[in-house]
Coordinates of C-alpha atoms and ligand atoms in Angstrom, one line a residue:
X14 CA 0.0 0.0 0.0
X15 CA 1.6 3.4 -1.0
X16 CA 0.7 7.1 -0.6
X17 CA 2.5 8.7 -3.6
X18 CA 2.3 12.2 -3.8
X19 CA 2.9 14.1 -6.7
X20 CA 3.4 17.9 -6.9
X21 CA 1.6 18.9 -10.4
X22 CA 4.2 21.2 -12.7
X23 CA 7.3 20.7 -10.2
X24 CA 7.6 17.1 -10.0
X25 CA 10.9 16.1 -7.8
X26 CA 13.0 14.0 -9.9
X27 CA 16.0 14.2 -8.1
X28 CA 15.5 10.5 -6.3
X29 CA 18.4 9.0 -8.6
X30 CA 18.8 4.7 -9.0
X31 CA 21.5 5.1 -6.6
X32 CA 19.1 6.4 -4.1
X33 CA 16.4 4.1 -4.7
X34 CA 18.5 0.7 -4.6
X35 CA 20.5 2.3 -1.2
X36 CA 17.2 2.7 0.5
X37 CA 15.9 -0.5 -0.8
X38 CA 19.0 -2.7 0.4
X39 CA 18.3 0.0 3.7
X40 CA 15.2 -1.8 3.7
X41 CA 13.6 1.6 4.2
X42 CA 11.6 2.1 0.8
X43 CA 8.0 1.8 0.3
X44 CA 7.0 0.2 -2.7
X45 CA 7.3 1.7 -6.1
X46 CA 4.4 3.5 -7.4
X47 CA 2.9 4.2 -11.1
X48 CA 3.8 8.0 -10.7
X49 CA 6.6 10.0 -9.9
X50 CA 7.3 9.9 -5.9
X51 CA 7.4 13.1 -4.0
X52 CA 9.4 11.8 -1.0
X53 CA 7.7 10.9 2.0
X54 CA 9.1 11.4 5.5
X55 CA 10.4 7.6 5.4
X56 CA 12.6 8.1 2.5
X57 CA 13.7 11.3 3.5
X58 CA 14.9 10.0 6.8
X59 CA 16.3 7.3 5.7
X60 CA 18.6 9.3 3.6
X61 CA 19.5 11.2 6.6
X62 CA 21.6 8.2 7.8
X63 CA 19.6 5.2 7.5
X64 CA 17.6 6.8 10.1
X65 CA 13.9 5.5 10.8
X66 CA 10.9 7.7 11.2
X67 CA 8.1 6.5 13.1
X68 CA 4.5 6.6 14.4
X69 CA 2.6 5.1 17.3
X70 CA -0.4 3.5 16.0
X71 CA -4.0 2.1 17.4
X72 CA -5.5 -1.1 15.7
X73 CA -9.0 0.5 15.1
X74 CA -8.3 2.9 12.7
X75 CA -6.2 1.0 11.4
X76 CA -8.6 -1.7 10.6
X77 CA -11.0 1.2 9.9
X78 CA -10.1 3.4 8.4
X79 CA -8.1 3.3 5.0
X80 CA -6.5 7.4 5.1
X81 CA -4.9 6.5 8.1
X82 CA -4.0 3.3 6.6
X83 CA -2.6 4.6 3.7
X84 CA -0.7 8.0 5.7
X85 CA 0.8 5.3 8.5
X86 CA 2.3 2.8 5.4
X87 CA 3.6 5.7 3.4
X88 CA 4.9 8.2 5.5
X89 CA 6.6 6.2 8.0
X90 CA 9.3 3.9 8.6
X91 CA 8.8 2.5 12.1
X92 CA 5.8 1.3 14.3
X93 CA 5.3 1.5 17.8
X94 CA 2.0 0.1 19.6
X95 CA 0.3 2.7 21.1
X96 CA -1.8 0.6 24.0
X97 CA -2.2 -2.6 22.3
X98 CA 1.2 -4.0 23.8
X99 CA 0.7 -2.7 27.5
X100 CA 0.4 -5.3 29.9
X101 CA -3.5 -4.6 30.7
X102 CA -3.9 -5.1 27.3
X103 CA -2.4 -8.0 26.3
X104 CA -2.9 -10.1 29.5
X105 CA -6.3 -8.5 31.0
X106 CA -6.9 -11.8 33.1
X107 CA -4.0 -13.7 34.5
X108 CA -2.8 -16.1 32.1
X109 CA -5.6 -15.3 29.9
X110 CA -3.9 -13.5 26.7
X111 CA -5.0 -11.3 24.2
X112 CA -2.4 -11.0 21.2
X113 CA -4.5 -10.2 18.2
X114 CA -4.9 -6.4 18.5
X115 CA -0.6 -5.9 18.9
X116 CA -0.1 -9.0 16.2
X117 CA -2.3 -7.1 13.8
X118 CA -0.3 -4.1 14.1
X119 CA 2.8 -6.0 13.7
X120 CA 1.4 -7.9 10.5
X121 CA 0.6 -4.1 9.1
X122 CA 4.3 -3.2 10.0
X123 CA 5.5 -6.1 8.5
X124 CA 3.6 -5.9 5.0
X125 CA 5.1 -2.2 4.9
X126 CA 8.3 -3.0 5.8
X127 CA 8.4 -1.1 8.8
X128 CA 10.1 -2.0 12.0
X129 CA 8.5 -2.0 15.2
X130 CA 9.5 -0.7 18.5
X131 CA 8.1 -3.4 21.4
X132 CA 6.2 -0.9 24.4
X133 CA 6.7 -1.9 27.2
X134 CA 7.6 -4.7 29.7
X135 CA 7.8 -3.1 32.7
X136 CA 5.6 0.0 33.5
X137 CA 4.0 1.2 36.7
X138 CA 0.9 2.3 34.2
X139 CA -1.6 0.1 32.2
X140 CA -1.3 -2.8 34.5
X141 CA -4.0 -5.3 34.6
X142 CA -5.8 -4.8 38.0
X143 CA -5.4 -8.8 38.8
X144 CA -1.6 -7.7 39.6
X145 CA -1.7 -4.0 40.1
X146 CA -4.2 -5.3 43.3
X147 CA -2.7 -8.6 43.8
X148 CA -0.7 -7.6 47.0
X149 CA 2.1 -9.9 46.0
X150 CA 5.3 -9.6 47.6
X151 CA 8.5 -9.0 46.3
X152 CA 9.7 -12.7 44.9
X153 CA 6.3 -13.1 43.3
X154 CA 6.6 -9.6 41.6
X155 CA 10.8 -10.7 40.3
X156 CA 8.8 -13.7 39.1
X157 CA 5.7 -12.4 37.3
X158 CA 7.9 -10.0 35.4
X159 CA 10.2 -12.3 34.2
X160 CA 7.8 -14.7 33.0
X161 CA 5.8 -11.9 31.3
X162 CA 8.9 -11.0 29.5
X163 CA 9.4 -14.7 28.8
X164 CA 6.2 -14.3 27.4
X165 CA 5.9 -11.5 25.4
X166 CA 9.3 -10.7 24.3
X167 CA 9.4 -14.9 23.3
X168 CA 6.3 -14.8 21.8
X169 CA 7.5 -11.4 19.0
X170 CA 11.3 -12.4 19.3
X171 CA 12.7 -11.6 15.9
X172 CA 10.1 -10.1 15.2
X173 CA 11.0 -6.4 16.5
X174 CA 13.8 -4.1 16.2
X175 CA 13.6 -2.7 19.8
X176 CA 12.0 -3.2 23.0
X177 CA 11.1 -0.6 25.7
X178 CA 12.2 -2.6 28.2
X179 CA 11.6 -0.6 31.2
X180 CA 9.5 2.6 31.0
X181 CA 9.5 5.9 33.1
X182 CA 11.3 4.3 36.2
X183 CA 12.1 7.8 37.7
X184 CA 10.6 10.7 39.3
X185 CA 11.2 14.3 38.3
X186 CA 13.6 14.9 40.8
X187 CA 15.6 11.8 39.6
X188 CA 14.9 9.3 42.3
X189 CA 13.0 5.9 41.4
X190 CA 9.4 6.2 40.8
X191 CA 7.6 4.0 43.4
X192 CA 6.5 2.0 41.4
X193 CA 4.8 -1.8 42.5
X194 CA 8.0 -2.9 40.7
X195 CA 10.4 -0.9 43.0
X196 CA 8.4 -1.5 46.1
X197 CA 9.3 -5.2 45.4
X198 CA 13.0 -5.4 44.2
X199 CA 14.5 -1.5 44.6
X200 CA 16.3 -0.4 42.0
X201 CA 17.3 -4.0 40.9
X202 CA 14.4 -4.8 39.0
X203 CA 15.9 -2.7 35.9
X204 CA 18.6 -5.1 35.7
X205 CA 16.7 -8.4 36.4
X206 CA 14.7 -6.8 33.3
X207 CA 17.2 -6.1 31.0
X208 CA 19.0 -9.2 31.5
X209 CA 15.8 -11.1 31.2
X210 CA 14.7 -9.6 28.1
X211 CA 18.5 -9.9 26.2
X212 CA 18.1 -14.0 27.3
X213 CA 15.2 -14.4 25.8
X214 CA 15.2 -11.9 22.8
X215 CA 19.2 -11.8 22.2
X216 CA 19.0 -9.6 18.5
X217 CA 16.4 -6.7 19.9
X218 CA 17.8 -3.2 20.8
X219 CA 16.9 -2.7 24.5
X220 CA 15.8 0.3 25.8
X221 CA 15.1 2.7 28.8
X222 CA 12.3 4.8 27.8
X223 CA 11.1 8.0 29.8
X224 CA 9.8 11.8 29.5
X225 CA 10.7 15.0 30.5
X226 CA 14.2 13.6 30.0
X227 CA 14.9 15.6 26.9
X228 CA 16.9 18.4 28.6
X229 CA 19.6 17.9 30.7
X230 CA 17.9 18.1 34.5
X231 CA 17.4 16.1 37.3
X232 CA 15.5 13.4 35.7
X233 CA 18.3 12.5 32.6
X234 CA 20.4 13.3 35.5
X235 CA 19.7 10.0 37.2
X236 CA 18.1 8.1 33.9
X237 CA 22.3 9.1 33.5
X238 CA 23.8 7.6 36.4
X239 CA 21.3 4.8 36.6
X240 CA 22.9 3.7 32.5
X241 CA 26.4 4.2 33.4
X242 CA 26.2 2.0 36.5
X243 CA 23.9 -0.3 34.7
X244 CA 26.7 -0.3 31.6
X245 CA 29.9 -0.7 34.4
X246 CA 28.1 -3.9 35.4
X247 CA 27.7 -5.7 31.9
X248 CA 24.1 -5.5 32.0
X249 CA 22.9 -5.2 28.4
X250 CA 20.9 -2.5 27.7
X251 CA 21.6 -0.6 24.1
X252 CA 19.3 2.6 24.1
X253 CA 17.8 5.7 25.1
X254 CA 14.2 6.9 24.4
X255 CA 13.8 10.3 24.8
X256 CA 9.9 10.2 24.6
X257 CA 9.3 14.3 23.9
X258 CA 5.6 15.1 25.0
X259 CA 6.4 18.7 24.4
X260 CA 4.9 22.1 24.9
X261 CA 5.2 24.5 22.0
X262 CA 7.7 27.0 22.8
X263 CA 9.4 24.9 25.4
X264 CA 11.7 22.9 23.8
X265 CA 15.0 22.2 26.0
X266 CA 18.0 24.7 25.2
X267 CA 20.0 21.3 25.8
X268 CA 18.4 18.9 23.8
X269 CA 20.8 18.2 21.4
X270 CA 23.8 18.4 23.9
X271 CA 21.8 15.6 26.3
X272 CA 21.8 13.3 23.5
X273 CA 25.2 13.1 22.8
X274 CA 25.9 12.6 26.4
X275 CA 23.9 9.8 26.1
X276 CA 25.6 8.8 22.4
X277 CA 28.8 9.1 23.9
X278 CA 28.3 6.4 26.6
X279 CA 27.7 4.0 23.3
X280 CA 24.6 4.0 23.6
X281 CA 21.3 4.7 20.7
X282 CA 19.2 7.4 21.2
X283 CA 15.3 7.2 19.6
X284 CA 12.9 10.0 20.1
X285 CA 10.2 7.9 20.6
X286 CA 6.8 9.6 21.4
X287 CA 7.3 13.0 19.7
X288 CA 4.3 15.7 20.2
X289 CA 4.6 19.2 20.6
X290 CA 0.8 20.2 22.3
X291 CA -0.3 23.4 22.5
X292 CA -3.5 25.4 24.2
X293 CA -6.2 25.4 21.9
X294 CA -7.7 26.8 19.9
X295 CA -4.7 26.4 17.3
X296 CA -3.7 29.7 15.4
X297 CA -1.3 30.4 13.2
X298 CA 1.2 31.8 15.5
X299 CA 1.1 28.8 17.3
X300 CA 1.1 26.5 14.4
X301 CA 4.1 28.0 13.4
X302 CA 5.7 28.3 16.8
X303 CA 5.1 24.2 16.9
X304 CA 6.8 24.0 13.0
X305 CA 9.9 25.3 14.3
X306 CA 9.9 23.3 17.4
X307 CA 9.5 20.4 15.1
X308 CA 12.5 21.3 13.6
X309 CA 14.6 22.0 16.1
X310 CA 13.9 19.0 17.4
X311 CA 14.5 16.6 14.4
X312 CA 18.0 19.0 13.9
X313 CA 18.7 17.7 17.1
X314 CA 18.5 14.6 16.5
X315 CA 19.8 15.0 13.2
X316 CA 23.0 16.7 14.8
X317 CA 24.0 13.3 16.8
X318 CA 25.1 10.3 14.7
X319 CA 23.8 7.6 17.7
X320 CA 20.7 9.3 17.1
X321 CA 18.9 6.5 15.1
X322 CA 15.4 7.5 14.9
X323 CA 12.1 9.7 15.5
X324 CA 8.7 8.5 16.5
X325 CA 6.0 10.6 16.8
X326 CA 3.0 9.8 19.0
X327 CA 0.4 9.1 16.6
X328 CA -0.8 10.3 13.5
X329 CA -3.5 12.8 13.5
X330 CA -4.5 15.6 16.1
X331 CA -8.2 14.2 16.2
X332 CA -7.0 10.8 17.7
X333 CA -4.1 12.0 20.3
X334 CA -3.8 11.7 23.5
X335 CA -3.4 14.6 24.1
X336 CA -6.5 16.7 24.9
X337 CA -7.8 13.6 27.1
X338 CA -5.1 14.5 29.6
X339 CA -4.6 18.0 28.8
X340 CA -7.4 19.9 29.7
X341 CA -8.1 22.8 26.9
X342 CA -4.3 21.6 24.9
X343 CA -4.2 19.9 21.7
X344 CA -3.2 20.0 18.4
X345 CA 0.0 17.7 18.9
X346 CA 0.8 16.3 15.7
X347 CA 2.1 16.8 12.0
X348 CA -1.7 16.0 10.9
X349 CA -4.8 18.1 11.6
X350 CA -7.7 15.4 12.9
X351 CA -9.1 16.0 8.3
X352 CA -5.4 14.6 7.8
X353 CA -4.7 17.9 6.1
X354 CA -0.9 18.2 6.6
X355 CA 0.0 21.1 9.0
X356 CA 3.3 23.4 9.2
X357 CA 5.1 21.3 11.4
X358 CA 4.4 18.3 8.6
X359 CA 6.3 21.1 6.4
X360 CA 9.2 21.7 9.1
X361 CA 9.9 18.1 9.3
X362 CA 9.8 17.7 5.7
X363 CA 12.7 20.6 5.4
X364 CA 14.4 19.2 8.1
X365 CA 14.9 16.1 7.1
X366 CA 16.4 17.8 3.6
X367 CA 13.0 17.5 1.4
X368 CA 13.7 20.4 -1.0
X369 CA 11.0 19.8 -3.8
X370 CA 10.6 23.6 -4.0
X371 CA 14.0 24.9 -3.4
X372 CA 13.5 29.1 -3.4
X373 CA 10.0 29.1 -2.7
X374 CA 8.3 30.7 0.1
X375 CA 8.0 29.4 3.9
X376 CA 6.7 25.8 2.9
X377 CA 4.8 25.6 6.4
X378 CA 4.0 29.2 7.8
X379 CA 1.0 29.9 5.2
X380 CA -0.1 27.1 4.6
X381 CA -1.5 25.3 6.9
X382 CA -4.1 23.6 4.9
X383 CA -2.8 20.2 3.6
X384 CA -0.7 21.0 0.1
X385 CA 2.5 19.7 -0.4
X386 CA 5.6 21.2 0.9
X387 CA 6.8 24.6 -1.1
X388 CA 4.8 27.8 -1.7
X389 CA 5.1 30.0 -4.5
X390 CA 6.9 28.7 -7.9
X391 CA 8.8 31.3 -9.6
X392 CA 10.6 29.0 -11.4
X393 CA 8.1 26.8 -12.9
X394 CA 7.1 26.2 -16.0
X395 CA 3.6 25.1 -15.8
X396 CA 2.1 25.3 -20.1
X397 CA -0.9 25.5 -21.4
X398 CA -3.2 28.6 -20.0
X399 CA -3.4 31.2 -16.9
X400 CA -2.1 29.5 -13.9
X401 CA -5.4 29.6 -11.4
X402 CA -6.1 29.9 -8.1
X403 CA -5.6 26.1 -7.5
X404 CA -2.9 23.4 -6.2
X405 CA -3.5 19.8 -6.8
X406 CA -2.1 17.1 -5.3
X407 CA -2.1 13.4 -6.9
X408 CA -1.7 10.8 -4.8
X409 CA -1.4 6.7 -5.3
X410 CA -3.0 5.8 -2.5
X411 CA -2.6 2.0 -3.3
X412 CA -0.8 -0.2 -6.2
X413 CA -1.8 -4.0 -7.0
X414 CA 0.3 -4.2 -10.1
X415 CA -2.8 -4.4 -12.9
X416 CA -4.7 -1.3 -11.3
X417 CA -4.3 1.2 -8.5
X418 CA -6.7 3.8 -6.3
X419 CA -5.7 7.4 -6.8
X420 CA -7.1 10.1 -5.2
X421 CA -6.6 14.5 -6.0
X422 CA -7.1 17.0 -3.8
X423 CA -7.8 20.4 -5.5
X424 CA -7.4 23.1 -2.9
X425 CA -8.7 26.5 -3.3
X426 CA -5.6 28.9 -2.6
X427 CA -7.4 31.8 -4.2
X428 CA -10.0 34.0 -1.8
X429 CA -12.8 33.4 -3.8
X430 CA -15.0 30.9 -3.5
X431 CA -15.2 28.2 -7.5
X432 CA -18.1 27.1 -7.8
X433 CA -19.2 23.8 -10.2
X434 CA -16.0 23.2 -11.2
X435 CA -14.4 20.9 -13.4
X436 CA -11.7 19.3 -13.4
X437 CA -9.1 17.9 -16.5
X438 CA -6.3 16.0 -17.0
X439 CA -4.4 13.3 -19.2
X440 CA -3.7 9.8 -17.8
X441 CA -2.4 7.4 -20.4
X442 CA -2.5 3.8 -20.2
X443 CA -5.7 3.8 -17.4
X444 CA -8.9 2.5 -17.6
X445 CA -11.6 4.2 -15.1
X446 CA -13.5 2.1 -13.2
X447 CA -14.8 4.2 -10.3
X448 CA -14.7 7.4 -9.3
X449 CA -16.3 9.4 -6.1
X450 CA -16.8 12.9 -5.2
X451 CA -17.5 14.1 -8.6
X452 CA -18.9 13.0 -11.6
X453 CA -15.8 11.0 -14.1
X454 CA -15.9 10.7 -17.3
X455 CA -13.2 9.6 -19.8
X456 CA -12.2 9.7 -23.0
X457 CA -9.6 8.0 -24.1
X458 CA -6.5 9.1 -22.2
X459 CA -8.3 12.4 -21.2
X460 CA -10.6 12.9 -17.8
X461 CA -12.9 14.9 -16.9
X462 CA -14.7 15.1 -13.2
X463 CA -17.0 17.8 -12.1
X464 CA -18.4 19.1 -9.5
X465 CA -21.0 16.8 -7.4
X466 CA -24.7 18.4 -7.3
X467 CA -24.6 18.0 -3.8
X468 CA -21.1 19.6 -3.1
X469 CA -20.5 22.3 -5.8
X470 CA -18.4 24.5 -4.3
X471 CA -14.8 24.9 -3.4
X472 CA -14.5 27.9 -0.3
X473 CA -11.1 29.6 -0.1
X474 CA -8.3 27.6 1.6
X475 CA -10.5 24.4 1.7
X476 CA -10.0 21.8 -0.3
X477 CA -12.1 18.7 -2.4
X478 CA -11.0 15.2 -2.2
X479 CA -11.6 13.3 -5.2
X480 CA -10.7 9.4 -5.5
X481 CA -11.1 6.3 -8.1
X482 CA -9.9 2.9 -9.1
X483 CA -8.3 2.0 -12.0
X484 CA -7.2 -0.6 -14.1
X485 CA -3.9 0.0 -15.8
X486 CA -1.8 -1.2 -18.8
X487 CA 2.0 -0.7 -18.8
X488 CA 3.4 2.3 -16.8
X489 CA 1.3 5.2 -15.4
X490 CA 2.9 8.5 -14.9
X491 CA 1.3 11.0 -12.6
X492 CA -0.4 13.9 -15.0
X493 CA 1.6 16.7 -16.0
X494 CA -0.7 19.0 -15.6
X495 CA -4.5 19.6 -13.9
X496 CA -7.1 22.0 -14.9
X497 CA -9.6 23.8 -13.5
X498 CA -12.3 25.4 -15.0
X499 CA -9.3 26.2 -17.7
X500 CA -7.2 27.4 -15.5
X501 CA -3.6 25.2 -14.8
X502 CA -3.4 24.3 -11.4
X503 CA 0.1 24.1 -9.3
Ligands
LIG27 O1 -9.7 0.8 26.0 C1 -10.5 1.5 27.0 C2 -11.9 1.6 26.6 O2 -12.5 0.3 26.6 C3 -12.7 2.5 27.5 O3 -14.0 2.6 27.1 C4 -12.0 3.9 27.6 C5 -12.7 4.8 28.6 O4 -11.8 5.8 29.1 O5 -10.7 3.7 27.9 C6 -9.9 2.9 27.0 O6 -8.6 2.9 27.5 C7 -7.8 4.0 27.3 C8 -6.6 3.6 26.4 O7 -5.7 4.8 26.4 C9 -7.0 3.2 25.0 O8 -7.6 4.2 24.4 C10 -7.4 4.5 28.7 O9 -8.5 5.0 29.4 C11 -6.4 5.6 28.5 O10 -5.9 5.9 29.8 C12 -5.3 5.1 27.6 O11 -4.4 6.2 27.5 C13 -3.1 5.9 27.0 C14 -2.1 6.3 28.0 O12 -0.8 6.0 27.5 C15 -2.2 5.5 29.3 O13 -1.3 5.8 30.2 C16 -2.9 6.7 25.7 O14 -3.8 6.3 24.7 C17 -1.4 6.6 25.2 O15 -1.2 7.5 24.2 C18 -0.5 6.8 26.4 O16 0.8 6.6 25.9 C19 1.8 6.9 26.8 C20 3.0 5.9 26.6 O17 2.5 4.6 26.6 C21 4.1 6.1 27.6 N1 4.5 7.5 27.6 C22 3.5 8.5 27.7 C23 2.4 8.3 26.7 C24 1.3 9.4 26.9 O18 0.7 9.3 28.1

């Protein structure tokens, strides 16, 4: 399954062969498309280093919902559960297991060839009440964890890339959360995990995963001490996740500098549940504000060479966490909850070195409404007609070889309002079956869609979404060129 996106009038075509086979052997490419690729996040980060960039994901959208199917394959490189792997959830009743909801994540990740980052083992959160209330003393609680990670990490060994082995084990002031885990063992339980999880999952990266850590402060203070005592000692732990929940405006001065302290121990660093929130309602000031913390946050990541990956903490604003434990914040992510890419999409795009519109305006800033990366195009060379107060965006949403499903949004980035539009352009080589959200007609290599009855108008800065199905014969190029009502689009 592949989100292509293609940039009418400006297509990239800079991804040389060389490119293309390094990420392929990188195993980091999604699957070639009929039309010219604009990159996606994935490719651009793996450029960047063979560096992975990753979402959380839930299993019921995903079975759902086929946008958020089609964003999460394309866009991204890595996969981390966002509940489904939680104790409560996989093991609600004692020795009573629940694996579909995680495996049918890791089948998604899999068929996209995207690795997975296992969270968690051991939390102090989203434990199933039969142990949370089980008043069991120490010995039982060294043995229930250990046998859950016999369990879990046995049952996915080989199958992931990383585990969180041991999540938020410290309080702000850098002493050990009192957790049921630490009430039990002290401080040893950390390395009864670790070591538990290397035996029984020998190839995974294993990781100490917490938040507020990003700056150097008391917390990565002891998260600090805690790894170099835990590295003097043999125990084998490999990483660092620097989860980010962030506040827009508030990103650490010393971000970049705390992850090279942690680099230089030896150690990997992953930012691993990346969200800048903000208080709502969202503006543009803030929107922007949140861009730029984007990017400095992937530049520091970028800056550090241990610094293997970014995850960000879901997908779309509509479905974070966020403003169920924010009160009045939101707005987290690099999607808006219509999937409309927002500026921060833009500042991640830049950062990671997407330049499909090198010299144009502020690709984020003004446009927060979900076209691709680049404003203005002086350069361009769009034929054929005045240039109109439109930018279309043609994506493959999905490829099976013999036929695909496309879909076009045409944005209106004009202030007046079009009304019954219609919409033109060439697509060799494809055979229409269906079309929605307009009325398709073709003839021969040329098609036409206008305006549906019921939804005749495009209002300035919104946008319509157009899809169909196709069958195709030999290779399909993205068009050259959309019209609307006459006018070329960008
Ligand atoms: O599944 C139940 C549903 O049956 C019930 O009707 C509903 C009613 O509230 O709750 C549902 O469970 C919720 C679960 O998410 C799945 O949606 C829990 O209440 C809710 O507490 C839980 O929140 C998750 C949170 O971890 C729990 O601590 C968030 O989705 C998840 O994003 C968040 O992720 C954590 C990371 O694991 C660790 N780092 C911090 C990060 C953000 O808190």
């Amino acid at each position: 399954m592949t989100e292509t996106r293609h940039r009418t009038g400006r297509v990239r075509r800079s991804l040389g062969l060389l490119l293309t086979s390094a990420l392929t052997a990188a195993g980091l490419l999604v699957t070639a498309s009929p039309a010219q690729a604009e990159s996606t996040l994935r490719e651009l980060a793996a450029q960047k280093g063979g560096r992975h960039f990753g979402t959380a994901l839930t299993v019921n959208p995903l079975n759902s919902d086929s946008q958020y199917r089609s964003i999460a394959a394309a866009q991204f490189s890595a996969v981390t559960h966002e509940n489904e792997m939680k104790w409560e959830s996989l093991e609600p009743q004692r020795g009573q297991y629940n694996w579909a909801p995680a495996d049918s994540i890791i089948n998604f990740a899999k068929a996209n060839n995207q690795i997975v980052r296992g969270h968690t083992l051991v939390w102090h959160s989203q434990l199933p009440s039969w142990l949370n209330n089980g008043g069991f003393n120490g010995t039982q609680l060294r043995s229930l964890m250990e046998n859950h990670i016999e369990v879990v990490a046995g049952r996915y060994r080989g199958d992931l890339y990383a585990w969180d082995v041991v999540n938020e084990a410290f309080n702000e002031d850098g002493t050990f959360r009192n957790s049921i885990w630490y009430q039990g063992m002290g401080r040893n339980y950390i390395e009864y995990a670790f070591r538990k999880a290397h035996e029984v999952d020998p190839n995974a990266k294993l990781y100490i995963n917490d938040y507020n850590i990003e700056g150097i402060n008391a917390k990565s203070n002891g998260l600090y001490n805690l790894v170099v005592d835990l590295l003097n000692r043999g125990v084998p732990i490999h990483g660092i996740g620097i989860q980010s929940h962030l506040i827009v405006g508030q990103v650490p001065s010393t971000f970049q500098q705390n992850i090279q302290r942690f680099a230089d121990l030896g150690l990997d660093v992953a930012i691993t549940e990346l969200d800048i929130r903000m208080q709502m309602p969202a503006n543009s000031a803030k929107l922007q504000q949140q861009a730029n913390d984007y990017k400095t946050v992937v530049n520091a990541c970028l800056a550090v060479s241990r610094c293997i990956g970014i995850t960000v903490w879901g997908i779309d604003d509509e479905r974070s966490w966020v403003p169920y434990t924010f009160s009045g914040e939101g707005a987290p992510l690099l999607y808006d909850g219509q999937y409309n890419r927002k500026p921060a999409w833009y500042a991640v795009y830049e950062a990671l070195g997407g330049n499909d519109d090198p010299g144009g305006s502020d690709p984020g800033g003004s446009d927060p409404g979900g076209s691709d990366p680049g404003g203005s195009d002086p350069g361009g060379s769009d034929p054929g007609g005045p240039s109109g107060p439109c930018d279309v965006d043609y994506v493959v949403v999905n490829d099976w070889g013999n036929g695909f499903q496309g879909a076009i949004y045409i944005r209106n980035t004009g202030s007046s309002p079009i009304n019954n539009w219609t919409l033109q352009f060439s697509l060799p080589n494809v055979y229409l079956n269906n079309g929605w959200n307009g009325d398709w007609t073709q003839n021969g290599s040329q098609f036409t869609v206008r305006a549906p009855s019921w939804n005749p108008t495009i209002q300035p800065g919104q946008r319509a979404e157009l899809g169909f199905v196709a069958g195709k014969n030999g290779n399909v190029s993205a068009p050259n060129q959309f019209t609307l009502n006459g006018n070329v689009c960008s």
